Short mmCIF file of N, CA, C and O in Angstrom, two decimals:
data_model
loop_
_atom_site.label_atom_id
_atom_site.label_comp_id
_atom_site.label_asym_id
_atom_site.label_seq_id
_atom_site.Cartn_x
_atom_site.Cartn_y
_atom_site.Cartn_z
N MET A 1355 -74.86 20.01 155.89
CA MET A 1355 -74.90 19.99 154.42
C MET A 1355 -75.46 18.62 153.99
O MET A 1355 -75.16 17.61 154.62
N LEU A 1356 -76.22 18.58 152.94
CA LEU A 1356 -76.83 17.36 152.44
C LEU A 1356 -76.15 16.97 151.14
O LEU A 1356 -75.94 17.77 150.24
N PHE A 1357 -75.74 15.71 151.06
CA PHE A 1357 -75.16 15.21 149.82
C PHE A 1357 -76.09 14.19 149.25
O PHE A 1357 -76.60 13.34 149.97
N ILE A 1358 -76.35 14.28 147.95
CA ILE A 1358 -77.20 13.30 147.28
C ILE A 1358 -76.63 13.01 145.89
O ILE A 1358 -76.09 13.91 145.27
N SER A 1359 -76.75 11.79 145.48
CA SER A 1359 -76.28 11.43 144.14
C SER A 1359 -77.46 10.98 143.30
O SER A 1359 -78.48 10.52 143.81
N SER A 1360 -77.28 11.10 141.98
CA SER A 1360 -78.37 10.67 141.10
C SER A 1360 -78.61 9.16 141.21
O SER A 1360 -79.74 8.71 141.03
N SER A 1361 -77.58 8.40 141.52
CA SER A 1361 -77.77 6.94 141.67
C SER A 1361 -78.69 6.60 142.81
O SER A 1361 -79.47 5.66 142.76
N ALA A 1362 -78.63 7.38 143.91
CA ALA A 1362 -79.53 7.16 145.02
C ALA A 1362 -80.96 7.40 144.62
O ALA A 1362 -81.87 6.67 145.02
N LEU A 1363 -81.18 8.41 143.78
CA LEU A 1363 -82.54 8.71 143.32
C LEU A 1363 -83.00 7.65 142.33
O LEU A 1363 -84.17 7.29 142.30
N GLU A 1364 -82.10 7.15 141.49
CA GLU A 1364 -82.41 6.07 140.51
C GLU A 1364 -82.85 4.83 141.28
O GLU A 1364 -83.76 4.11 140.82
N ASP A 1365 -82.20 4.53 142.39
CA ASP A 1365 -82.53 3.34 143.16
C ASP A 1365 -83.99 3.33 143.63
O ASP A 1365 -84.57 2.26 143.86
N PHE A 1366 -84.57 4.51 143.78
CA PHE A 1366 -85.98 4.60 144.20
C PHE A 1366 -86.94 4.66 143.04
O PHE A 1366 -88.13 4.84 143.21
N GLY A 1367 -86.44 4.54 141.83
CA GLY A 1367 -87.26 4.45 140.63
C GLY A 1367 -87.84 5.76 140.19
O GLY A 1367 -88.83 5.82 139.47
N LEU A 1368 -87.20 6.87 140.56
CA LEU A 1368 -87.68 8.18 140.09
C LEU A 1368 -87.41 8.32 138.59
O LEU A 1368 -86.38 7.84 138.09
N PRO A 1369 -88.30 8.98 137.87
CA PRO A 1369 -88.11 9.18 136.45
C PRO A 1369 -86.86 9.99 136.14
O PRO A 1369 -86.46 10.88 136.94
N THR A 1370 -86.20 9.71 135.05
CA THR A 1370 -84.97 10.39 134.67
C THR A 1370 -85.12 11.91 134.63
O THR A 1370 -84.26 12.65 135.12
N GLY A 1371 -86.24 12.39 134.10
CA GLY A 1371 -86.47 13.82 134.02
C GLY A 1371 -86.54 14.47 135.42
O GLY A 1371 -86.02 15.55 135.63
N THR A 1372 -87.16 13.78 136.35
CA THR A 1372 -87.26 14.28 137.70
C THR A 1372 -85.89 14.31 138.38
O THR A 1372 -85.55 15.24 139.07
N ILE A 1373 -85.10 13.28 138.16
CA ILE A 1373 -83.73 13.18 138.72
C ILE A 1373 -82.90 14.36 138.18
O ILE A 1373 -82.20 15.03 138.94
N LYS A 1374 -82.99 14.58 136.88
CA LYS A 1374 -82.22 15.67 136.26
C LYS A 1374 -82.61 17.03 136.85
O LYS A 1374 -81.76 17.87 137.12
N LEU A 1375 -83.91 17.22 137.04
CA LEU A 1375 -84.39 18.48 137.66
C LEU A 1375 -83.90 18.64 139.09
O LEU A 1375 -83.39 19.73 139.45
N ILE A 1376 -83.97 17.59 139.87
CA ILE A 1376 -83.52 17.66 141.25
C ILE A 1376 -82.00 17.97 141.28
O ILE A 1376 -81.54 18.84 142.05
N MET A 1377 -81.23 17.24 140.48
CA MET A 1377 -79.80 17.46 140.47
C MET A 1377 -79.43 18.86 140.01
O MET A 1377 -78.48 19.46 140.51
N PHE A 1378 -80.18 19.38 139.05
CA PHE A 1378 -79.94 20.76 138.58
C PHE A 1378 -80.18 21.73 139.71
O PHE A 1378 -79.39 22.66 139.95
N CYS A 1379 -81.28 21.53 140.49
CA CYS A 1379 -81.58 22.41 141.60
C CYS A 1379 -80.52 22.32 142.68
O CYS A 1379 -80.24 23.33 143.35
N VAL A 1380 -79.97 21.16 142.89
CA VAL A 1380 -78.96 20.99 143.92
C VAL A 1380 -77.60 21.54 143.51
O VAL A 1380 -76.91 22.14 144.33
N GLN A 1381 -77.24 21.38 142.26
CA GLN A 1381 -75.92 21.76 141.80
C GLN A 1381 -75.79 23.18 141.26
O GLN A 1381 -74.74 23.79 141.42
N PHE A 1382 -76.82 23.65 140.62
CA PHE A 1382 -76.72 24.96 139.97
C PHE A 1382 -77.85 25.85 140.42
O PHE A 1382 -78.93 25.84 139.86
N PHE A 1383 -77.62 26.62 141.46
CA PHE A 1383 -78.62 27.56 141.90
C PHE A 1383 -77.94 28.81 142.39
O PHE A 1383 -76.76 28.85 142.69
N SER A 1384 -78.70 29.87 142.42
CA SER A 1384 -78.18 31.14 142.87
C SER A 1384 -79.15 31.76 143.88
O SER A 1384 -80.30 31.34 144.00
N VAL A 1385 -78.65 32.71 144.62
CA VAL A 1385 -79.42 33.32 145.73
C VAL A 1385 -79.35 34.85 145.57
O VAL A 1385 -78.33 35.41 145.17
N SER A 1386 -80.44 35.49 145.90
CA SER A 1386 -80.45 36.94 145.96
C SER A 1386 -81.07 37.32 147.32
O SER A 1386 -82.05 36.74 147.75
N LEU A 1387 -80.50 38.29 147.95
CA LEU A 1387 -80.97 38.73 149.27
C LEU A 1387 -81.54 40.14 149.25
O LEU A 1387 -81.10 40.94 148.44
N LEU A 1388 -82.52 40.37 150.08
CA LEU A 1388 -83.00 41.73 150.31
C LEU A 1388 -82.35 42.27 151.57
O LEU A 1388 -82.38 41.60 152.61
N TRP A 1389 -81.70 43.44 151.50
CA TRP A 1389 -81.03 44.04 152.62
C TRP A 1389 -81.56 45.45 152.76
O TRP A 1389 -81.38 46.27 151.91
N ASN A 1390 -82.27 45.68 153.86
CA ASN A 1390 -82.90 46.99 154.12
C ASN A 1390 -83.81 47.39 152.92
O ASN A 1390 -83.79 48.53 152.52
N GLY A 1391 -84.52 46.44 152.35
CA GLY A 1391 -85.40 46.70 151.26
C GLY A 1391 -84.77 46.79 149.88
O GLY A 1391 -85.44 46.95 148.90
N LEU A 1392 -83.44 46.68 149.83
CA LEU A 1392 -82.75 46.71 148.56
C LEU A 1392 -82.30 45.31 148.14
O LEU A 1392 -81.76 44.56 148.97
N LYS A 1393 -82.47 45.01 146.87
CA LYS A 1393 -82.05 43.70 146.34
C LYS A 1393 -80.56 43.72 146.08
O LYS A 1393 -80.06 44.54 145.33
N LEU A 1394 -79.83 42.80 146.74
CA LEU A 1394 -78.41 42.64 146.53
C LEU A 1394 -78.10 41.85 145.26
O LEU A 1394 -78.97 41.12 144.78
N PRO A 1395 -76.90 41.95 144.71
CA PRO A 1395 -76.54 41.16 143.54
C PRO A 1395 -76.72 39.66 143.77
O PRO A 1395 -76.51 39.16 144.87
N VAL A 1396 -77.05 38.94 142.73
CA VAL A 1396 -77.22 37.50 142.78
C VAL A 1396 -75.83 36.85 142.95
O VAL A 1396 -74.86 37.32 142.39
N PHE A 1397 -75.76 35.81 143.78
CA PHE A 1397 -74.53 35.05 143.94
C PHE A 1397 -74.85 33.57 144.06
O PHE A 1397 -75.96 33.19 144.34
N SER A 1398 -73.82 32.74 143.82
CA SER A 1398 -73.97 31.29 143.93
C SER A 1398 -73.25 30.84 145.17
O SER A 1398 -72.07 31.11 145.34
N PRO A 1399 -73.96 30.11 146.07
CA PRO A 1399 -73.30 29.60 147.26
C PRO A 1399 -72.20 28.63 146.93
O PRO A 1399 -72.21 28.00 145.87
N THR A 1400 -71.21 28.53 147.81
CA THR A 1400 -70.08 27.63 147.60
C THR A 1400 -70.35 26.23 148.10
O THR A 1400 -69.55 25.33 147.88
N ARG A 1401 -71.45 26.02 148.75
CA ARG A 1401 -71.83 24.69 149.28
C ARG A 1401 -73.06 24.20 148.53
O ARG A 1401 -73.74 24.93 147.85
N GLU A 1402 -73.36 22.89 148.73
CA GLU A 1402 -74.53 22.32 148.10
C GLU A 1402 -75.77 22.65 148.91
O GLU A 1402 -75.77 23.57 149.69
N LEU A 1403 -76.80 21.86 148.74
CA LEU A 1403 -78.09 22.03 149.42
C LEU A 1403 -77.90 22.16 150.93
O LEU A 1403 -77.14 21.39 151.50
N ARG A 1404 -78.55 23.10 151.54
CA ARG A 1404 -78.39 23.34 152.97
C ARG A 1404 -79.74 23.17 153.69
O ARG A 1404 -80.82 23.20 153.06
N GLN A 1405 -79.69 23.09 155.00
CA GLN A 1405 -80.90 23.03 155.79
C GLN A 1405 -81.67 24.30 155.56
O GLN A 1405 -81.14 25.37 155.48
N GLY A 1406 -82.98 24.17 155.42
CA GLY A 1406 -83.85 25.30 155.16
C GLY A 1406 -84.27 25.39 153.71
O GLY A 1406 -85.20 26.08 153.37
N ASP A 1407 -83.55 24.68 152.84
CA ASP A 1407 -83.94 24.66 151.43
C ASP A 1407 -85.24 23.83 151.32
O ASP A 1407 -85.38 22.81 152.03
N PRO A 1408 -86.18 24.23 150.50
CA PRO A 1408 -87.46 23.51 150.40
C PRO A 1408 -87.30 22.04 149.98
O PRO A 1408 -88.13 21.22 150.38
N LEU A 1409 -86.29 21.71 149.23
CA LEU A 1409 -86.05 20.30 148.84
C LEU A 1409 -85.41 19.48 149.94
O LEU A 1409 -85.48 18.26 149.91
N SER A 1410 -84.75 20.13 150.87
CA SER A 1410 -83.95 19.45 151.86
C SER A 1410 -84.66 18.32 152.62
O SER A 1410 -84.14 17.24 152.72
N PRO A 1411 -85.85 18.54 153.16
CA PRO A 1411 -86.51 17.48 153.95
C PRO A 1411 -86.82 16.22 153.11
O PRO A 1411 -86.64 15.13 153.58
N TYR A 1412 -87.21 16.43 151.87
CA TYR A 1412 -87.54 15.31 150.99
C TYR A 1412 -86.29 14.52 150.61
O TYR A 1412 -86.32 13.29 150.64
N LEU A 1413 -85.25 15.23 150.26
CA LEU A 1413 -84.02 14.57 149.89
C LEU A 1413 -83.38 13.88 151.09
O LEU A 1413 -82.77 12.82 150.97
N PHE A 1414 -83.51 14.51 152.28
CA PHE A 1414 -83.00 13.87 153.48
C PHE A 1414 -83.65 12.54 153.73
O PHE A 1414 -82.97 11.54 154.03
N VAL A 1415 -84.97 12.48 153.58
CA VAL A 1415 -85.70 11.21 153.79
C VAL A 1415 -85.20 10.15 152.80
O VAL A 1415 -84.97 9.01 153.17
N LEU A 1416 -85.04 10.55 151.53
CA LEU A 1416 -84.55 9.60 150.55
C LEU A 1416 -83.12 9.10 150.87
O LEU A 1416 -82.82 7.93 150.76
N CYS A 1417 -82.28 10.02 151.27
CA CYS A 1417 -80.89 9.68 151.65
C CYS A 1417 -80.90 8.73 152.87
O CYS A 1417 -80.12 7.76 152.86
N MET A 1418 -81.73 9.00 153.86
CA MET A 1418 -81.74 8.16 155.05
C MET A 1418 -82.32 6.80 154.75
O MET A 1418 -81.88 5.76 155.29
N GLU A 1419 -83.28 6.73 153.81
CA GLU A 1419 -83.81 5.43 153.40
C GLU A 1419 -82.75 4.62 152.66
O GLU A 1419 -82.60 3.44 152.92
N LYS A 1420 -81.99 5.28 151.82
CA LYS A 1420 -80.89 4.62 151.12
C LYS A 1420 -79.85 4.13 152.15
O LYS A 1420 -79.37 3.00 152.05
N LEU A 1421 -79.50 4.97 153.11
CA LEU A 1421 -78.51 4.56 154.13
C LEU A 1421 -79.07 3.35 154.94
O LEU A 1421 -78.34 2.40 155.17
N ALA A 1422 -80.35 3.42 155.30
CA ALA A 1422 -80.93 2.28 156.05
C ALA A 1422 -80.90 0.99 155.24
O ALA A 1422 -80.60 -0.09 155.82
N CYS A 1423 -81.15 1.07 153.97
CA CYS A 1423 -81.11 -0.12 153.10
C CYS A 1423 -79.67 -0.69 153.05
O CYS A 1423 -79.48 -1.92 153.11
N LEU A 1424 -78.69 0.19 152.91
CA LEU A 1424 -77.31 -0.27 152.86
C LEU A 1424 -76.90 -0.93 154.19
O LEU A 1424 -76.24 -1.94 154.22
N ILE A 1425 -77.31 -0.32 155.31
CA ILE A 1425 -76.99 -0.89 156.63
C ILE A 1425 -77.65 -2.23 156.82
O ILE A 1425 -77.07 -3.23 157.26
N ASN A 1426 -78.96 -2.31 156.44
CA ASN A 1426 -79.71 -3.56 156.60
C ASN A 1426 -79.07 -4.69 155.76
O ASN A 1426 -79.03 -5.81 156.22
N LYS A 1427 -78.57 -4.35 154.58
CA LYS A 1427 -77.89 -5.36 153.76
C LYS A 1427 -76.62 -5.85 154.45
O LYS A 1427 -76.36 -7.05 154.48
N LYS A 1428 -75.86 -4.91 155.02
CA LYS A 1428 -74.64 -5.31 155.73
C LYS A 1428 -74.95 -6.14 156.98
O LYS A 1428 -74.23 -7.11 157.28
N VAL A 1429 -76.03 -5.81 157.67
CA VAL A 1429 -76.44 -6.63 158.85
C VAL A 1429 -76.87 -8.00 158.37
O VAL A 1429 -76.48 -9.00 158.98
N TYR A 1430 -77.65 -8.09 157.33
CA TYR A 1430 -78.08 -9.34 156.77
C TYR A 1430 -76.90 -10.23 156.34
O TYR A 1430 -76.89 -11.45 156.56
N ASP A 1431 -75.90 -9.58 155.73
CA ASP A 1431 -74.69 -10.31 155.30
C ASP A 1431 -73.75 -10.63 156.45
O ASP A 1431 -72.71 -11.26 156.27
N LYS A 1432 -74.11 -10.18 157.65
CA LYS A 1432 -73.32 -10.35 158.87
C LYS A 1432 -71.95 -9.71 158.81
O LYS A 1432 -71.00 -10.14 159.48
N THR A 1433 -71.85 -8.60 158.04
CA THR A 1433 -70.59 -7.83 158.07
C THR A 1433 -70.72 -6.64 158.99
O THR A 1433 -69.73 -6.21 159.58
N TRP A 1434 -71.92 -6.09 159.15
CA TRP A 1434 -72.16 -5.03 160.15
C TRP A 1434 -72.68 -5.73 161.41
O TRP A 1434 -73.66 -6.46 161.35
N LEU A 1435 -71.98 -5.56 162.52
CA LEU A 1435 -72.37 -6.23 163.74
C LEU A 1435 -73.11 -5.24 164.64
O LEU A 1435 -72.50 -4.41 165.32
N PRO A 1436 -74.45 -5.36 164.68
CA PRO A 1436 -75.23 -4.42 165.50
C PRO A 1436 -75.04 -4.68 166.99
O PRO A 1436 -74.51 -5.71 167.39
N ILE A 1437 -75.52 -3.74 167.76
CA ILE A 1437 -75.48 -3.89 169.23
C ILE A 1437 -76.67 -4.77 169.64
O ILE A 1437 -77.80 -4.62 169.22
N CYS A 1438 -76.40 -5.70 170.54
CA CYS A 1438 -77.44 -6.59 171.07
C CYS A 1438 -77.38 -6.58 172.60
O CYS A 1438 -76.35 -6.84 173.18
N LEU A 1439 -78.49 -6.25 173.27
CA LEU A 1439 -78.52 -6.13 174.71
C LEU A 1439 -79.39 -7.25 175.31
O LEU A 1439 -80.61 -7.25 175.15
N GLN A 1440 -78.79 -8.18 175.99
CA GLN A 1440 -79.44 -9.19 176.80
C GLN A 1440 -80.75 -9.70 176.24
O GLN A 1440 -81.83 -9.50 176.78
N GLY A 1441 -80.67 -10.36 175.10
CA GLY A 1441 -81.84 -10.98 174.53
C GLY A 1441 -82.83 -10.04 173.86
O GLY A 1441 -83.89 -10.47 173.40
N ARG A 1442 -82.55 -8.79 173.81
CA ARG A 1442 -83.39 -7.82 173.12
C ARG A 1442 -83.07 -7.82 171.64
O ARG A 1442 -82.03 -8.29 171.22
N PRO A 1443 -83.96 -7.23 170.83
CA PRO A 1443 -83.64 -7.15 169.38
C PRO A 1443 -82.36 -6.32 169.17
O PRO A 1443 -82.09 -5.40 169.94
N SER A 1444 -81.61 -6.66 168.19
CA SER A 1444 -80.36 -5.93 167.90
C SER A 1444 -80.69 -4.55 167.29
O SER A 1444 -81.72 -4.40 166.69
N ILE A 1445 -79.77 -3.63 167.50
CA ILE A 1445 -79.97 -2.25 166.97
C ILE A 1445 -78.75 -1.91 166.13
O ILE A 1445 -77.61 -1.96 166.59
N SER A 1446 -78.99 -1.57 164.85
CA SER A 1446 -77.91 -1.17 163.97
C SER A 1446 -77.94 0.33 163.67
O SER A 1446 -76.90 0.95 163.45
N HIS A 1447 -79.15 0.89 163.69
CA HIS A 1447 -79.28 2.30 163.43
C HIS A 1447 -80.66 2.82 163.89
O HIS A 1447 -81.63 2.06 163.94
N LEU A 1448 -80.68 4.09 164.23
CA LEU A 1448 -81.92 4.81 164.50
C LEU A 1448 -81.94 6.11 163.74
O LEU A 1448 -80.97 6.87 163.73
N LEU A 1449 -83.03 6.37 163.06
CA LEU A 1449 -83.21 7.59 162.29
C LEU A 1449 -84.42 8.33 162.82
O LEU A 1449 -85.52 7.76 162.88
N PHE A 1450 -84.22 9.58 163.19
CA PHE A 1450 -85.36 10.35 163.72
C PHE A 1450 -85.14 11.82 163.34
O PHE A 1450 -84.11 12.39 163.63
N ALA A 1451 -86.14 12.37 162.68
CA ALA A 1451 -86.09 13.78 162.20
C ALA A 1451 -84.80 13.96 161.44
O ALA A 1451 -84.58 13.34 160.41
N ASP A 1452 -83.87 14.81 161.97
CA ASP A 1452 -82.61 15.00 161.23
C ASP A 1452 -81.44 14.41 162.02
O ASP A 1452 -80.30 14.84 161.89
N ASP A 1453 -81.72 13.40 162.85
CA ASP A 1453 -80.68 12.76 163.62
C ASP A 1453 -80.45 11.34 163.13
O ASP A 1453 -81.40 10.66 162.76
N VAL A 1454 -79.22 10.92 163.17
CA VAL A 1454 -78.81 9.59 162.77
C VAL A 1454 -77.94 9.00 163.87
O VAL A 1454 -76.93 9.61 164.22
N LEU A 1455 -78.31 7.85 164.39
CA LEU A 1455 -77.47 7.15 165.38
C LEU A 1455 -77.11 5.80 164.79
O LEU A 1455 -78.02 5.04 164.38
N LEU A 1456 -75.82 5.50 164.72
CA LEU A 1456 -75.33 4.23 164.19
C LEU A 1456 -74.74 3.40 165.32
O LEU A 1456 -74.02 3.93 166.16
N PHE A 1457 -75.07 2.12 165.34
CA PHE A 1457 -74.64 1.23 166.41
C PHE A 1457 -73.90 0.04 165.80
O PHE A 1457 -74.44 -0.66 164.91
N THR A 1458 -72.70 -0.19 166.26
CA THR A 1458 -71.92 -1.37 165.85
C THR A 1458 -70.84 -1.62 166.91
O THR A 1458 -70.63 -0.76 167.78
N LYS A 1459 -70.17 -2.75 166.79
CA LYS A 1459 -69.06 -2.99 167.69
C LYS A 1459 -67.93 -2.00 167.45
O LYS A 1459 -67.75 -1.56 166.32
N ALA A 1460 -67.21 -1.64 168.50
CA ALA A 1460 -66.15 -0.65 168.43
C ALA A 1460 -64.84 -1.32 168.03
O ALA A 1460 -63.94 -1.55 168.84
N THR A 1461 -64.73 -1.66 166.74
CA THR A 1461 -63.50 -2.25 166.19
C THR A 1461 -63.07 -1.51 164.94
O THR A 1461 -63.90 -0.88 164.29
N LYS A 1462 -61.83 -1.64 164.57
CA LYS A 1462 -61.36 -1.02 163.33
C LYS A 1462 -62.07 -1.60 162.11
O LYS A 1462 -62.42 -0.86 161.19
N ALA A 1463 -62.26 -2.87 162.10
CA ALA A 1463 -62.98 -3.53 160.99
C ALA A 1463 -64.37 -2.99 160.83
O ALA A 1463 -64.83 -2.71 159.70
N GLN A 1464 -65.09 -2.84 161.94
CA GLN A 1464 -66.43 -2.30 161.87
C GLN A 1464 -66.44 -0.82 161.42
O GLN A 1464 -67.34 -0.39 160.69
N MET A 1465 -65.43 -0.09 161.85
CA MET A 1465 -65.33 1.31 161.43
C MET A 1465 -65.13 1.39 159.89
O MET A 1465 -65.70 2.22 159.25
N ARG A 1466 -64.33 0.48 159.35
CA ARG A 1466 -64.13 0.45 157.88
C ARG A 1466 -65.45 0.19 157.16
O ARG A 1466 -65.77 0.77 156.16
N ILE A 1467 -66.24 -0.74 157.71
CA ILE A 1467 -67.55 -1.05 157.14
C ILE A 1467 -68.46 0.14 157.22
O ILE A 1467 -69.19 0.51 156.30
N LEU A 1468 -68.49 0.82 158.36
CA LEU A 1468 -69.29 2.01 158.57
C LEU A 1468 -68.96 3.07 157.56
O LEU A 1468 -69.83 3.69 156.95
N VAL A 1469 -67.65 3.31 157.33
CA VAL A 1469 -67.19 4.29 156.36
C VAL A 1469 -67.62 3.86 154.95
O VAL A 1469 -68.11 4.69 154.17
N SER A 1470 -67.49 2.58 154.60
CA SER A 1470 -67.87 2.16 153.26
C SER A 1470 -69.37 2.33 153.03
O SER A 1470 -69.79 2.72 151.96
N VAL A 1471 -70.19 2.05 154.05
CA VAL A 1471 -71.63 2.27 153.91
C VAL A 1471 -71.96 3.74 153.79
O VAL A 1471 -72.78 4.13 152.97
N SER A 1472 -71.29 4.59 154.57
CA SER A 1472 -71.54 6.01 154.47
C SER A 1472 -71.14 6.57 153.10
O SER A 1472 -71.62 7.61 152.68
N ASN A 1473 -70.20 5.88 152.42
CA ASN A 1473 -69.85 6.28 151.07
C ASN A 1473 -70.74 5.65 150.00
O ASN A 1473 -70.48 5.81 148.79
N GLY A 1474 -71.76 4.90 150.42
CA GLY A 1474 -72.69 4.31 149.51
C GLY A 1474 -72.22 3.03 148.87
O GLY A 1474 -72.77 2.59 147.87
N GLU A 1475 -71.21 2.39 149.46
CA GLU A 1475 -70.66 1.16 148.87
C GLU A 1475 -71.42 -0.04 149.44
O GLU A 1475 -71.80 -0.08 150.59
N LEU A 1476 -71.57 -1.05 148.58
CA LEU A 1476 -72.17 -2.32 149.04
C LEU A 1476 -71.02 -3.23 149.33
O LEU A 1476 -70.69 -3.85 150.07
#
């Protein structure tokens, strides 16, 4: 499932009208299915945007960019401690297609920071 907030879209400078349209599509939509050639009654899913939705890839990229910015800020502030291997560049996160790998020291304090970043907190 994909979660997106209007504030994440605002951070990228999208126009207010576009943000309202995207949020409407994510929050208020209905589905109708064809079953053996017959159209079934319209229903509203109980979950938000799902994989396979036409907006999903675009919103995923925006969400991952927002996440990367939050992580980079924490690394810059030296609160997120990335993994560093024998003189190589440090690694805090890797984003590829629909996969996310997060790297930090395995401590309770770092886990709290990871959770705060995943909640969109600075």
